[in-house]
Coordinates of C-alpha atoms in Angstrom, one line a residue:
M761 CA -9.0 -6.0 19.1
P762 CA -11.3 -5.2 16.1
A763 CA -14.7 -6.8 16.0
M764 CA -14.8 -10.3 14.7
T765 CA -16.6 -10.7 11.4
A766 CA -19.9 -12.5 11.2
V767 CA -18.2 -15.3 9.3
E768 CA -15.6 -15.9 12.0
A769 CA -18.2 -15.6 14.8
G770 CA -20.3 -18.2 13.1
A771 CA -17.2 -20.5 12.8
R772 CA -16.5 -20.0 16.5
A773 CA -20.0 -21.0 17.4
G774 CA -20.0 -23.8 14.9
A775 CA -23.2 -22.3 13.4
G776 CA -23.9 -20.8 10.0
V777 CA -21.0 -22.4 8.3
P778 CA -21.8 -24.2 5.0
A779 CA -21.8 -28.0 5.3
E780 CA -19.0 -28.3 2.8
A781 CA -16.8 -25.6 4.3
V782 CA -13.4 -26.7 5.7
G783 CA -13.6 -25.8 9.4
P784 CA -9.8 -25.8 10.0
L785 CA -9.4 -23.5 7.0
V786 CA -11.9 -21.0 8.4
R787 CA -10.2 -21.1 11.8
G788 CA -6.7 -20.7 10.2
V789 CA -7.8 -17.7 8.2
G790 CA -9.1 -16.2 11.4
V791 CA -5.8 -16.6 13.1
L792 CA -4.0 -14.9 10.2
R793 CA -6.4 -12.0 10.3
R794 CA -6.1 -11.5 14.0
L795 CA -2.3 -11.5 13.7
A796 CA -2.5 -8.9 10.9
E797 CA -4.8 -6.7 12.9
A798 CA -2.4 -6.8 15.9
G799 CA 0.5 -5.6 13.8
G800 CA 2.0 -9.1 13.1
T801 CA 2.7 -10.4 16.6
L802 CA 0.6 -12.0 19.3
S803 CA 1.2 -14.6 22.0
P804 CA -0.6 -17.9 21.7
S805 CA -2.7 -16.9 24.8
A806 CA -3.6 -13.6 23.1
L807 CA -4.6 -15.5 19.9
E808 CA -6.7 -17.8 22.1
R809 CA -8.6 -14.8 23.5
A810 CA -8.9 -13.0 20.1
T811 CA -10.2 -16.0 18.2
G812 CA -12.2 -17.8 20.9
L813 CA -10.4 -21.1 19.9
A814 CA -9.0 -23.7 22.3
R815 CA -5.3 -23.3 23.1
S816 CA -4.6 -26.8 21.6
T817 CA -6.3 -25.6 18.3
V818 CA -4.3 -22.4 18.3
D819 CA -1.1 -24.4 18.8
R820 CA -1.9 -26.8 15.9
I821 CA -2.8 -23.9 13.6
T822 CA 0.3 -21.9 14.4
A823 CA 2.5 -25.0 14.0
T824 CA 1.0 -25.6 10.6
L825 CA 1.4 -22.0 9.5
A826 CA 5.1 -22.1 10.8
R827 CA 5.7 -25.2 8.6
M828 CA 4.3 -23.3 5.6
G829 CA 6.6 -20.4 6.3
Y830 CA 3.8 -18.0 7.1
V831 CA 4.7 -17.4 10.8
R832 CA 7.6 -18.1 13.0
L833 CA 7.6 -18.9 16.7
D834 CA 9.8 -16.3 18.4
G835 CA 10.1 -17.0 22.1
R836 CA 6.5 -16.8 23.4
D837 CA 5.2 -15.0 20.4
V838 CA 3.7 -15.9 17.0
V839 CA 5.1 -13.6 14.4
L840 CA 4.0 -13.2 10.8
T841 CA 6.9 -13.8 8.3
P842 CA 7.4 -12.5 4.7
G843 CA 6.3 -15.9 3.5
V844 CA 2.7 -14.9 4.1
L845 CA 3.1 -12.2 1.5
E846 CA 2.8 -14.9 -1.1
L847 CA -0.9 -14.9 -0.6
G848 CA -1.4 -11.1 -1.1
N849 CA 1.2 -11.2 -3.9
A850 CA -1.0 -13.8 -5.7
Y851 CA -3.9 -11.3 -5.6
L852 CA -1.9 -8.3 -6.7
A853 CA -0.2 -10.2 -9.5
A854 CA -3.5 -11.5 -10.8
L855 CA -5.0 -7.9 -10.6
R856 CA -2.1 -6.5 -12.6
L857 CA -3.0 -2.9 -11.7
P858 CA 0.0 -2.3 -9.3
A859 CA 2.4 -3.5 -12.0
L860 CA 0.8 -1.5 -14.8
L861 CA 0.1 1.7 -12.9
G862 CA 2.4 1.9 -10.0
A863 CA 5.2 3.7 -11.8
R864 CA 2.7 6.5 -12.8
A865 CA 1.6 6.9 -9.2
D866 CA 5.3 7.1 -8.1
A867 CA 6.1 9.7 -10.7
L868 CA 3.1 11.8 -9.7
A869 CA 4.2 11.6 -6.0
D870 CA 7.7 12.8 -7.0
E871 CA 6.3 15.7 -9.1
L872 CA 3.8 16.9 -6.5
D873 CA 5.9 16.0 -3.5
E874 CA 2.7 14.5 -2.0
S875 CA 1.7 10.9 -1.2
V876 CA -0.2 9.1 -3.9
S877 CA -2.3 6.0 -3.5
L878 CA -4.2 3.5 -5.7
A879 CA -7.3 1.8 -4.2
V880 CA -9.8 -0.8 -5.3
A881 CA -13.3 -1.4 -4.1
D882 CA -13.8 -4.1 -1.4
R883 CA -17.6 -4.5 -0.9
D884 CA -18.6 -1.3 1.0
G885 CA -15.0 -0.3 1.7
I886 CA -11.9 0.6 -0.2
R887 CA -8.5 -1.2 0.0
F888 CA -5.1 0.2 -1.0
I889 CA -3.1 -1.7 -3.6
H890 CA -0.3 0.8 -4.1
Q891 CA 1.3 3.5 -1.9
A892 CA 3.9 6.2 -2.9
T893 CA 4.5 7.9 0.5
R894 CA 6.6 10.9 1.1
R895 CA 9.1 10.7 3.9
R896 CA 8.6 13.7 6.2
A897 CA 7.7 14.3 9.8
L898 CA 4.0 14.5 9.0
S899 CA 3.4 11.6 6.6
V900 CA 0.6 9.2 5.7
S901 CA 0.7 5.9 7.6
F902 CA -1.6 3.9 5.4
R903 CA -0.2 0.6 4.0
I904 CA -1.0 -1.6 1.1
G905 CA -3.8 -3.9 2.1
D906 CA -5.4 -1.5 4.6
L907 CA -9.2 -1.4 4.5
L908 CA -11.1 1.8 5.0
P909 CA -14.9 2.4 5.2
A910 CA -16.1 3.9 1.9
E911 CA -18.0 6.8 3.5
R912 CA -14.8 8.2 5.2
T913 CA -12.8 8.4 2.0
A914 CA -12.8 10.2 -1.4
P915 CA -12.3 6.9 -3.3
G916 CA -15.4 5.5 -1.6
A917 CA -17.6 8.2 -3.0
L918 CA -16.4 7.4 -6.5
F919 CA -16.9 3.7 -6.1
A920 CA -20.3 4.2 -4.7
T921 CA -21.4 6.0 -7.9
E922 CA -21.7 2.4 -9.3
W923 CA -23.4 0.8 -6.3
T924 CA -26.6 -1.1 -6.7
E925 CA -29.4 -0.9 -4.2
R926 CA -28.1 -4.2 -2.8
D927 CA -24.7 -2.6 -2.2
W928 CA -26.4 0.3 -0.4
A929 CA -28.4 -2.1 1.7
R930 CA -25.2 -3.9 2.7
W931 CA -23.5 -0.6 3.6
R932 CA -26.5 0.4 5.8
T933 CA -26.4 -3.0 7.6
R934 CA -22.7 -2.6 8.3
R935 CA -23.1 0.9 9.5
A936 CA -25.9 -0.2 11.9
E937 CA -23.9 -3.1 13.2
D938 CA -20.6 -1.1 13.6
P939 CA -21.4 2.6 13.8
R940 CA -18.0 3.4 15.2
D941 CA -16.0 1.6 12.5
T942 CA -14.2 -0.7 15.0
A943 CA -13.9 -3.3 12.3
F944 CA -11.5 -1.0 10.4
P945 CA -8.2 -1.0 12.3
A946 CA -6.5 1.3 9.8
V947 CA -8.7 4.3 10.8
P948 CA -9.4 5.9 14.1
P949 CA -12.9 4.8 15.4
R950 CA -15.7 7.3 15.4
P951 CA -16.3 9.0 18.7
E952 CA -19.0 7.8 21.0
P953 CA -22.4 9.5 20.2
A954 CA -22.9 12.6 22.4
P955 CA -25.7 12.4 25.0
A956 CA -29.0 14.1 24.0
H957 CA -32.2 15.0 25.8
D958 CA -35.7 14.6 24.3
T959 CA -38.6 16.9 25.1
T960 CA -39.6 14.8 28.1
G961 CA -36.3 15.2 29.7
T962 CA -35.2 11.6 29.1
T963 CA -31.5 11.2 28.4
G964 CA -30.6 9.1 25.3
T965 CA -28.0 9.1 22.5
T966 CA -28.0 11.1 19.3
D967 CA -28.8 8.9 16.3
T968 CA -26.4 10.0 13.6
A969 CA -27.1 7.2 11.1
A970 CA -29.4 9.3 9.0
A971 CA -27.0 12.2 9.0
V972 CA -24.1 10.0 8.0
E973 CA -26.1 8.4 5.2
A974 CA -27.3 11.8 4.0
A975 CA -23.8 13.3 3.9
F976 CA -22.4 10.3 2.1
A977 CA -25.2 10.3 -0.5
D978 CA -24.5 14.0 -1.1
R979 CA -20.8 13.3 -1.7
V980 CA -21.6 10.4 -4.0
G981 CA -23.9 12.6 -6.0
A982 CA -21.2 15.3 -6.3
A983 CA -18.7 12.6 -7.3
R984 CA -21.1 11.4 -10.0
R985 CA -21.6 14.9 -11.3
D986 CA -18.0 16.1 -11.1
G987 CA -16.0 12.9 -11.9
W988 CA -13.7 13.4 -8.9
A989 CA -14.0 13.6 -5.1
V990 CA -12.4 15.3 -2.1
D991 CA -11.8 13.9 1.4
D992 CA -12.0 16.9 3.7
Q993 CA -10.7 15.5 7.0
L994 CA -13.2 12.6 7.0
I995 CA -10.7 10.2 8.5
E996 CA -9.0 12.4 11.0
P997 CA -8.4 16.2 11.5
G998 CA -5.8 17.6 9.1
L999 CA -5.9 14.8 6.5
V1000 CA -7.2 15.7 3.1
A1001 CA -7.2 14.1 -0.3
V1002 CA -8.4 14.5 -3.9
S1003 CA -9.3 11.4 -6.0
A1004 CA -10.1 10.6 -9.6
P1005 CA -11.3 7.2 -11.1
V1006 CA -9.2 5.1 -13.4
R1007 CA -11.6 3.3 -15.7
D1008 CA -11.3 -0.1 -17.2
P1009 CA -11.1 0.4 -21.0
R1010 CA -13.1 -2.8 -21.6
T1011 CA -16.1 -2.0 -19.4
G1012 CA -15.9 1.7 -18.6
R1013 CA -16.3 0.9 -15.0
V1014 CA -14.0 2.1 -12.2
A1015 CA -11.0 -0.2 -12.1
C1016 CA -9.3 1.7 -9.3
V1017 CA -9.1 5.2 -7.8
A1018 CA -5.9 7.3 -7.7
S1019 CA -5.6 9.8 -4.8
V1020 CA -3.2 12.6 -3.9
V1021 CA -3.1 12.8 -0.1
S1022 CA -1.9 15.8 1.9
H1023 CA -2.7 17.8 5.0
T1024 CA -4.4 21.1 5.6
S1025 CA -1.2 22.9 6.5
R1026 CA 0.1 22.3 2.9
H1027 CA -3.2 22.3 1.0
P1028 CA -6.6 23.2 2.5
A1029 CA -9.4 21.0 1.1
A1030 CA -10.9 23.9 -0.8
E1031 CA -7.6 24.4 -2.7
L1032 CA -7.2 20.7 -3.8
P1033 CA -9.3 20.9 -7.0
A1034 CA -7.2 23.8 -8.3
A1035 CA -3.8 22.9 -6.8
L1036 CA -3.7 19.1 -7.4
L1037 CA -6.6 17.9 -9.5
P1038 CA -5.3 19.0 -12.9
R1039 CA -2.1 17.0 -12.6
L1040 CA -3.9 14.1 -11.1
R1041 CA -6.3 14.0 -14.1
T1042 CA -3.3 14.0 -16.5
A1043 CA -1.7 11.1 -14.6
V1044 CA -5.1 9.2 -14.6
A1045 CA -5.4 9.7 -18.4
A1046 CA -1.9 8.2 -18.8
M1047 CA -2.9 5.3 -16.6
E1048 CA -6.0 4.6 -18.7
A1049 CA -3.9 4.7 -21.8
D1050 CA -1.5 2.2 -20.2
L1051 CA -4.4 -0.1 -19.5
R1052 CA -5.6 0.1 -23.1
T1053 CA -2.2 -0.7 -24.6
A1054 CA -1.0 -3.3 -22.1
P1055 CA -0.1 -6.6 -23.8
P1056 CA -1.8 -9.7 -22.4
P1057 CA 0.1 -11.1 -19.4
E1058 CA 2.5 -14.0 -19.8
P1059 CA 1.4 -16.6 -17.3
G1060 CA 4.1 -17.3 -14.8
P1061 CA 4.8 -20.8 -13.6
A1062 CA 2.0 -22.3 -11.5
P1063 CA 3.0 -23.7 -8.1
A1064 CA 3.9 -27.4 -8.3
G1065 CA 4.0 -30.3 -5.9
L1066 CA 1.9 -28.6 -3.2
A1067 CA -0.3 -31.6 -2.6
T1068 CA 2.8 -33.8 -2.2
W1069 CA 4.4 -31.4 0.1
T1070 CA 1.4 -31.2 2.4
T1071 CA 1.2 -35.0 2.6
A1072 CA 4.8 -35.3 3.4
S1073 CA 4.5 -32.6 6.1
K1074 CA 1.5 -34.5 7.6
Q1075 CA 3.5 -37.7 7.7
E1076 CA 6.4 -36.0 9.4
L1077 CA 4.6 -33.9 12.0
G1078 CA 1.5 -36.0 12.6
R1079 CA -1.5 -34.3 14.3
D1080 CA 0.5 -31.1 14.8
F1081 CA 0.1 -30.4 11.1
V1082 CA -3.4 -29.5 10.0
E1083 CA -3.3 -30.7 6.4
S1084 CA -6.7 -29.4 5.4
L1085 CA -5.6 -25.9 6.5
A1086 CA -2.4 -26.1 4.5
R1087 CA -4.1 -27.4 1.4
G1088 CA -6.8 -24.8 1.6
L1089 CA -4.2 -21.9 1.8
T1090 CA -2.2 -23.4 -1.1
V1091 CA -5.3 -23.0 -3.3
L1092 CA -4.9 -19.2 -3.1
T1093 CA -1.4 -19.4 -4.5
A1094 CA -2.7 -21.1 -7.7
F1095 CA -3.8 -17.7 -8.9
G1096 CA -1.3 -15.1 -10.1
E1097 CA 0.0 -13.2 -13.1
G1098 CA -1.7 -14.5 -16.2
R1099 CA -4.0 -16.6 -14.0
P1100 CA -6.6 -14.1 -12.7
A1101 CA -9.5 -16.5 -13.2
L1102 CA -9.3 -20.3 -12.7
S1103 CA -11.8 -23.0 -12.9
L1104 CA -12.0 -25.9 -10.4
T1105 CA -10.1 -28.0 -12.9
D1106 CA -7.4 -25.4 -13.2
V1107 CA -7.0 -25.1 -9.5
A1108 CA -6.8 -28.9 -9.0
R1109 CA -4.2 -29.2 -11.8
A1110 CA -2.1 -26.3 -10.5
T1111 CA -2.0 -27.6 -6.9
G1112 CA -2.1 -31.3 -7.5
L1113 CA -5.1 -31.6 -5.1
P1114 CA -8.0 -33.9 -5.8
R1115 CA -10.9 -32.0 -7.4
A1116 CA -13.1 -32.7 -4.3
T1117 CA -10.5 -31.1 -2.0
A1118 CA -10.0 -28.1 -4.3
R1119 CA -13.7 -27.7 -4.5
R1120 CA -14.3 -27.6 -0.8
A1121 CA -11.4 -25.2 -0.4
L1122 CA -12.8 -22.8 -3.0
L1123 CA -16.3 -23.0 -1.4
T1124 CA -14.7 -22.1 1.9
H1125 CA -12.8 -19.2 0.5
E1126 CA -15.9 -18.0 -1.2
Y1127 CA -17.7 -18.1 2.1
L1128 CA -14.8 -16.2 3.7
G1129 CA -14.9 -13.6 1.0
L1130 CA -11.5 -14.4 -0.4
V1131 CA -12.6 -15.7 -3.8
A1132 CA -15.7 -14.8 -5.9
A1133 CA -17.2 -15.8 -9.2
A1134 CA -14.9 -14.3 -11.9
P1135 CA -16.6 -11.5 -13.9
H1136 CA -17.0 -12.4 -17.6
E1137 CA -15.8 -15.9 -17.0
D1138 CA -18.1 -18.9 -16.9
R1139 CA -17.7 -21.2 -13.9
A1140 CA -14.4 -19.6 -12.8
F1141 CA -13.1 -18.1 -9.6
A1142 CA -11.0 -15.0 -8.9
L1143 CA -9.3 -13.7 -5.8
T1144 CA -10.8 -10.7 -4.1
P1145 CA -9.0 -7.8 -2.3
R1146 CA -9.8 -9.5 1.0
V1147 CA -6.9 -11.8 0.5
L1148 CA -4.7 -8.8 1.5
D1149 CA -6.3 -9.2 5.0
L1150 CA -4.0 -12.2 5.5
G1151 CA -1.0 -10.5 6.9
F1152 CA -0.1 -8.1 4.1
P1153 CA -0.6 -4.6 5.8
P1154 CA 1.9 -5.1 8.7
L1155 CA 4.6 -6.4 6.4
S1156 CA 4.1 -4.0 3.5
R1157 CA 6.4 -1.4 5.1
T1158 CA 9.1 -3.7 6.4
T1159 CA 12.8 -2.9 5.9
L1160 CA 15.7 -5.0 4.9
P1161 CA 17.2 -5.0 8.5
R1162 CA 13.9 -6.2 9.9
L1163 CA 13.8 -9.0 7.3
A1164 CA 17.4 -9.9 8.1
E1165 CA 17.4 -9.9 11.9
P1166 CA 15.8 -13.3 12.6
H1167 CA 18.1 -14.9 10.0
L1168 CA 21.2 -13.2 11.5
R1169 CA 20.2 -14.5 14.9
A1170 CA 19.8 -18.0 13.6
L1171 CA 23.2 -17.8 11.8
A1172 CA 25.0 -16.5 14.9
D1173 CA 23.5 -19.3 17.0
R1174 CA 24.5 -21.9 14.4
V1175 CA 28.1 -20.9 14.0
A1176 CA 28.6 -19.4 17.4
E1177 CA 30.1 -16.2 15.8
P1178 CA 28.6 -12.7 15.4
A1179 CA 26.9 -11.9 12.1
A1180 CA 26.0 -8.5 10.6
L1181 CA 24.3 -6.8 7.7
A1182 CA 25.6 -3.6 6.1
V1183 CA 25.1 -1.3 3.1
L1184 CA 27.4 1.0 1.2
T1185 CA 27.1 4.7 2.0
A1186 CA 26.1 7.0 -0.9
D1187 CA 29.7 7.9 -1.8
G1188 CA 30.8 4.3 -1.7
T1189 CA 33.7 4.9 0.6
E1190 CA 32.2 3.4 3.8
I1191 CA 29.8 0.7 4.9
Q1192 CA 27.1 1.3 7.5
Y1193 CA 26.0 -1.5 9.8
T1194 CA 22.2 -1.9 9.7
A1195 CA 21.5 -5.1 11.6
G1196 CA 23.5 -7.6 13.7
A1197 CA 23.4 -10.6 16.0
G1198 CA 26.0 -11.2 18.7
T1199 CA 27.1 -14.2 20.7
G1200 CA 27.9 -14.8 24.4
G1201 CA 31.6 -15.2 24.0
V1202 CA 34.0 -13.1 26.2
L1203 CA 36.1 -12.2 23.1
T1204 CA 33.7 -11.2 20.4
V1205 CA 33.1 -8.6 17.7
R1206 CA 30.7 -5.8 18.8
I1207 CA 30.0 -3.2 16.2
P1208 CA 26.8 -1.3 16.9
V1209 CA 24.1 -0.7 14.3
G1210 CA 24.7 2.6 12.6
A1211 CA 28.5 2.4 12.9
R1212 CA 30.5 3.1 9.8
L1213 CA 33.8 1.6 8.6
P1214 CA 36.0 2.0 5.6
A1215 CA 34.5 -0.1 2.8
A1216 CA 37.8 -1.2 1.2
A1217 CA 39.1 -2.6 4.5
T1218 CA 36.1 -4.8 5.3
S1219 CA 34.7 -8.0 3.8
L1220 CA 31.3 -6.4 3.7
G1221 CA 32.5 -3.4 1.8
R1222 CA 34.6 -5.4 -0.6
V1223 CA 31.8 -7.7 -1.6
L1224 CA 29.6 -4.7 -2.3
L1225 CA 32.3 -2.7 -4.2
A1226 CA 32.9 -5.8 -6.3
D1227 CA 29.4 -5.5 -7.6
T1228 CA 30.2 -2.2 -9.2
S1229 CA 30.6 -2.0 -13.0
A1230 CA 34.4 -2.1 -13.1
P1231 CA 36.2 -3.1 -9.9
A1232 CA 39.8 -2.1 -10.5
A1233 CA 41.5 -3.4 -7.3
P1234 CA 42.7 -7.1 -7.5
E1235 CA 40.9 -7.9 -4.3
L1236 CA 37.6 -6.7 -5.7
A1237 CA 38.0 -8.6 -8.9
E1238 CA 38.8 -11.7 -6.8
A1239 CA 35.7 -11.1 -4.6
R1240 CA 33.5 -10.8 -7.8
A1241 CA 34.9 -14.0 -9.2
R1242 CA 34.4 -16.0 -6.0
G1243 CA 31.2 -14.5 -4.9
Y1244 CA 32.5 -13.7 -1.5
A1245 CA 35.2 -11.6 0.2
L1246 CA 37.5 -12.8 3.0
V1247 CA 39.5 -10.2 4.9
D1248 CA 42.3 -11.3 7.2
E1249 CA 43.4 -8.9 10.0
E1250 CA 43.3 -5.8 7.7
L1251 CA 40.9 -3.7 9.7
E1252 CA 42.1 -4.9 13.1
S1253 CA 44.7 -7.4 14.4
G1254 CA 43.1 -10.8 15.0
L1255 CA 39.9 -10.0 13.2
R1256 CA 38.9 -12.2 10.3
S1257 CA 35.6 -11.9 8.4
V1258 CA 33.9 -13.4 5.4
A1259 CA 31.0 -11.8 3.6
V1260 CA 28.6 -12.5 0.7
P1261 CA 26.1 -10.1 -1.1
V1262 CA 22.4 -9.9 -0.7
R1263 CA 20.7 -9.2 -4.0
D1264 CA 17.4 -7.6 -4.9
R1265 CA 14.9 -8.8 -7.5
T1266 CA 17.1 -7.3 -10.3
G1267 CA 20.2 -9.1 -9.2
R1268 CA 21.9 -6.0 -7.8
A1269 CA 23.8 -6.3 -4.5
V1270 CA 21.9 -3.9 -2.1
A1271 CA 23.5 -5.2 1.1
A1272 CA 26.0 -7.7 2.4
V1273 CA 26.0 -10.1 5.3
N1274 CA 29.1 -11.4 7.1
V1275 CA 30.4 -13.5 9.9
A1276 CA 33.4 -12.2 12.0
T1277 CA 35.7 -14.2 14.2
H1278 CA 39.1 -14.1 15.9
A1279 CA 42.1 -15.5 14.1
A1280 CA 42.9 -17.8 17.0
R1281 CA 39.5 -19.5 16.8
R1282 CA 39.2 -20.2 13.0
S1283 CA 41.8 -20.6 10.3
L1284 CA 41.2 -19.1 6.8
E1285 CA 40.4 -22.6 5.5
D1286 CA 37.9 -23.1 8.3
C1287 CA 36.2 -19.8 7.4
V1288 CA 35.8 -20.9 3.8
E1289 CA 34.8 -24.6 4.6
H1290 CA 32.5 -24.0 7.5
L1291 CA 31.4 -20.4 7.8
L1292 CA 30.9 -19.7 4.2
P1293 CA 28.2 -22.3 3.4
A1294 CA 26.2 -21.2 6.4
L1295 CA 26.6 -17.6 5.4
R1296 CA 25.5 -18.3 1.9
A1297 CA 22.4 -20.2 3.1
T1298 CA 21.5 -17.2 5.3
A1299 CA 22.0 -14.7 2.4
D1300 CA 19.6 -16.9 0.3
D1301 CA 17.0 -16.8 3.1
I1302 CA 17.3 -13.0 3.4
Q1303 CA 17.1 -12.7 -0.4
R1304 CA 14.0 -14.9 -0.6
D1305 CA 12.2 -12.7 2.0
L1306 CA 13.4 -9.6 0.3
H1307 CA 12.1 -10.7 -3.1
R1308 CA 8.7 -11.6 -1.6
A1309 CA 8.4 -8.3 0.3
S1310 CA 9.6 -6.1 -2.6
R1311 CA 7.4 -7.6 -5.4
F1312 CA 4.7 -4.9 -4.9
T1313 CA 6.2 -2.7 -2.2
K1314 CA 9.4 -0.7 -1.7
V1315 CA 11.7 -2.2 0.9
A1316 CA 14.1 0.3 2.5
T1317 CA 17.6 -1.0 2.9
T1318 CA 18.2 0.9 6.2

């Protein structure tokens, strides 16, 4: 488990926490961070060990997070859910850079057939805000939200060209406290220092701090001189990258850094400036032009009724619901597109919380590094990249089947019939099953994941074909008009199924979900009256998670 931050260690010991900080909020944020570092799943006992909190405290925090839709309790495990992405989405929406520049990064990745990333500075580290990763056997595994030490990256050298002496002092302190980079779970830790012998024959350890600082300072100087930087296997053997800064047209400072990432078998580090840098610089120039000409954002709707919801949840669940934790986390969702900087009054108005409650939450988030004073804004706050710590990385590469599986299991348990998710194949003639949940009946439908069936003969296929521009067959036109497809014993005698579409953020049907049954168990009327409402509710749940997960990331449908 990565090392606990000084903030969390102070909270565990009850020392060093500002008097006005909200203790349950500090502890709840620590739980979300530990879950994220563990890949999104931990048992309550593992959370107890990782956080140093009492088991009763862990149980109350996870119950509260489950009520908020940020985790689910799956057997003996606590699992992060796509609901927690709302926190990171609030930061990315307020930042605007992924929305404005992501398409340029994707196009560059397609042109070069290499992975391309966008990163922002996060104190003395860098944090990814966009990834366009190539699918091949050797591919880059970094995720949106991953934090890397500045000195082990090309973007870090570029950001460090703008560091103050205070920034350098903070970097040296962190290096002294964590020389192996154990607090950065996205990168392999540095090896243990090799034994060394002094002239008296006493065995000690080699002090590499001075060498690390000197090497980083040299790379920062080169980045300042050249206007670009190279990562020559700083993270791990074989991994190389070339980076260039994207500058804010208002201030001239580095807004983010674009990188092309490869490996030495494709591009040795010495070849990167000639092979990849010219096209990277062209893309960066286009990104900077996009920033100059981007219209002001239209503020989206602020969250409403949050204070009322937390009060109602407290009344329903009693002491198992930690209201101060829930209210503190809702403060983060007050920010978003068109709302990058908010005053205390703005936050109180958006959330419905009393000013005193909003103020304590903001002070706590500032202490935790999640908000900071907004630049160029008087008495206003802004989210920091550290909000992405709260569950974003492990969920940023999820797939539609993973999103759907818990909802399919809940549906199958609810209706006592098997449920499945499927997509159309590329030629549109077949469906492919991508996820499913069975039941314990003797006579039941068992179609394995990966199986293919004729699309026209299945409810799943018909509801997907009905979404095409001009469905010619009467049954497809009927499915489009009704919003569902019901197939009665056409694929196999006795088999009935009903299906509804699952739509992406544009409204396009990208998959379908169905419930199958035997004709002897349910009539056609029963399928429509009882199975269809539960099926539609499940599709809505899957769509909600898909829309959250795909706002700033690409969600594969298989």
